[in-house]
Amino acid sequence: EAQPKLADRKAALSVLEQLPDRDLAAELVARVRARAADLAEVGLVYLKLAAVHPDCRRAVAQAVLDAVADPEAHKTLVKAARKALG
């Protein structure tokens, strides 16, 4: 969260690939819910991190959509979450 550019590094993502899908999804969904007020700042990072596992990606995307209070104000984030849902 403090360094969003890490989500773009393959080494960081490969570490997340080693984690069980459900554990990673649970942690990221909890973070999405905890940071709902400032989700616009970190939501895309969570979606990138979740992309290492398909089920995790979908769970985090749904959590993001559920947490966004004003979809019109956060169009980019909502669009990315909908795309992640497939």
One Martini backbone bead per residue (centre of mass of N, CA, C, O) as a GRO file, in nm:
protein
   86
    1GLU     BB    1   0.057   0.063  -0.021
    2ALA     BB    2   0.310   0.254   0.011
    3GLN     BB    3   0.412   0.090  -0.271
    4PRO     BB    4   0.255   0.064  -0.569
    5LYS     BB    5   0.495  -0.021  -0.768
    6LEU     BB    6   0.521  -0.320  -0.672
    7ALA     BB    7   0.275  -0.429  -0.847
    8ASP     BB    8   0.472  -0.419  -1.118
    9ARG     BB    9   0.642  -0.649  -0.999
   10LYS     BB   10   0.724  -0.973  -1.047
   11ALA     BB   11   0.847  -1.048  -0.774
   12ALA     BB   12   0.603  -0.967  -0.602
   13LEU     BB   13   0.393  -1.148  -0.751
   14SER     BB   14   0.536  -1.423  -0.702
   15VAL     BB   15   0.482  -1.427  -0.402
   16LEU     BB   16   0.169  -1.428  -0.425
   17GLU     BB   17   0.149  -1.698  -0.585
   18GLN     BB   18   0.232  -1.875  -0.327
   19LEU     BB   19  -0.029  -1.815  -0.220
   20PRO     BB   20  -0.320  -1.885  -0.123
   21ASP     BB   21  -0.601  -1.780  -0.262
   22ARG     BB   22  -0.785  -1.742  -0.008
   23ASP     BB   23  -0.586  -1.581   0.164
   24LEU     BB   24  -0.547  -1.344  -0.027
   25ALA     BB   25  -0.842  -1.266  -0.056
   26ALA     BB   26  -0.902  -1.211   0.241
   27GLU     BB   27  -0.695  -0.985   0.280
   28LEU     BB   28  -0.785  -0.792   0.049
   29VAL     BB   29  -1.079  -0.761   0.131
   30ALA     BB   30  -1.019  -0.641   0.409
   31ARG     BB   31  -0.870  -0.393   0.296
   32VAL     BB   32  -1.095  -0.277   0.132
   33ARG     BB   33  -1.291  -0.236   0.370
   34ALA     BB   34  -1.094  -0.058   0.545
   35ARG     BB   35  -1.042   0.146   0.271
   36ALA     BB   36  -1.309   0.276   0.154
   37ALA     BB   37  -1.252   0.588   0.184
   38ASP     BB   38  -0.956   0.537   0.003
   39LEU     BB   39  -0.991   0.355  -0.263
   40ALA     BB   40  -0.891   0.535  -0.496
   41GLU     BB   41  -0.581   0.495  -0.411
   42VAL     BB   42  -0.583   0.144  -0.376
   43GLY     BB   43  -0.765  -0.032  -0.564
   44LEU     BB   44  -0.573  -0.093  -0.807
   45VAL     BB   45  -0.364  -0.243  -0.642
   46TYR     BB   46  -0.543  -0.475  -0.546
   47LEU     BB   47  -0.612  -0.576  -0.829
   48LYS     BB   48  -0.322  -0.645  -0.911
   49LEU     BB   49  -0.261  -0.844  -0.682
   50ALA     BB   50  -0.513  -1.038  -0.744
   51ALA     BB   51  -0.428  -1.134  -1.045
   52VAL     BB   52  -0.270  -1.407  -0.967
   53HIS     BB   53  -0.576  -1.499  -0.908
   54PRO     BB   54  -0.884  -1.548  -1.026
   55ASP     BB   55  -1.056  -1.566  -0.762
   56CYS     BB   56  -0.930  -1.323  -0.629
   57ARG     BB   57  -0.999  -1.114  -0.840
   58ARG     BB   58  -1.308  -1.141  -0.807
   59ALA     BB   59  -1.332  -1.081  -0.503
   60VAL     BB   60  -1.202  -0.799  -0.511
   61ALA     BB   61  -1.383  -0.672  -0.721
   62GLN     BB   62  -1.644  -0.700  -0.557
   63ALA     BB   63  -1.546  -0.538  -0.311
   64VAL     BB   64  -1.504  -0.278  -0.463
   65LEU     BB   65  -1.793  -0.240  -0.566
   66ASP     BB   66  -1.920  -0.242  -0.277
   67ALA     BB   67  -1.736   0.013  -0.166
   68VAL     BB   68  -1.839   0.201  -0.375
   69ALA     BB   69  -2.030   0.488  -0.336
   70ASP     BB   70  -1.930   0.649  -0.620
   71PRO     BB   71  -1.912   0.555  -0.940
   72GLU     BB   72  -1.879   0.834  -1.087
   73ALA     BB   73  -1.613   0.920  -0.921
   74HIS     BB   74  -1.491   0.600  -0.994
   75LYS     BB   75  -1.461   0.491  -1.294
   76THR     BB   76  -1.187   0.346  -1.317
   77LEU     BB   77  -1.229   0.144  -1.086
   78VAL     BB   78  -1.495   0.019  -1.184
   79LYS     BB   79  -1.391  -0.078  -1.456
   80ALA     BB   80  -1.168  -0.264  -1.345
   81ALA     BB   81  -1.355  -0.445  -1.174
   82ARG     BB   82  -1.538  -0.543  -1.403
   83LYS     BB   83  -1.313  -0.671  -1.567
   84ALA     BB   84  -1.221  -0.874  -1.342
   85LEU     BB   85  -1.496  -1.033  -1.346
   86GLY     BB   86  -1.566  -1.075  -1.672
   0.00000   0.00000   0.00000
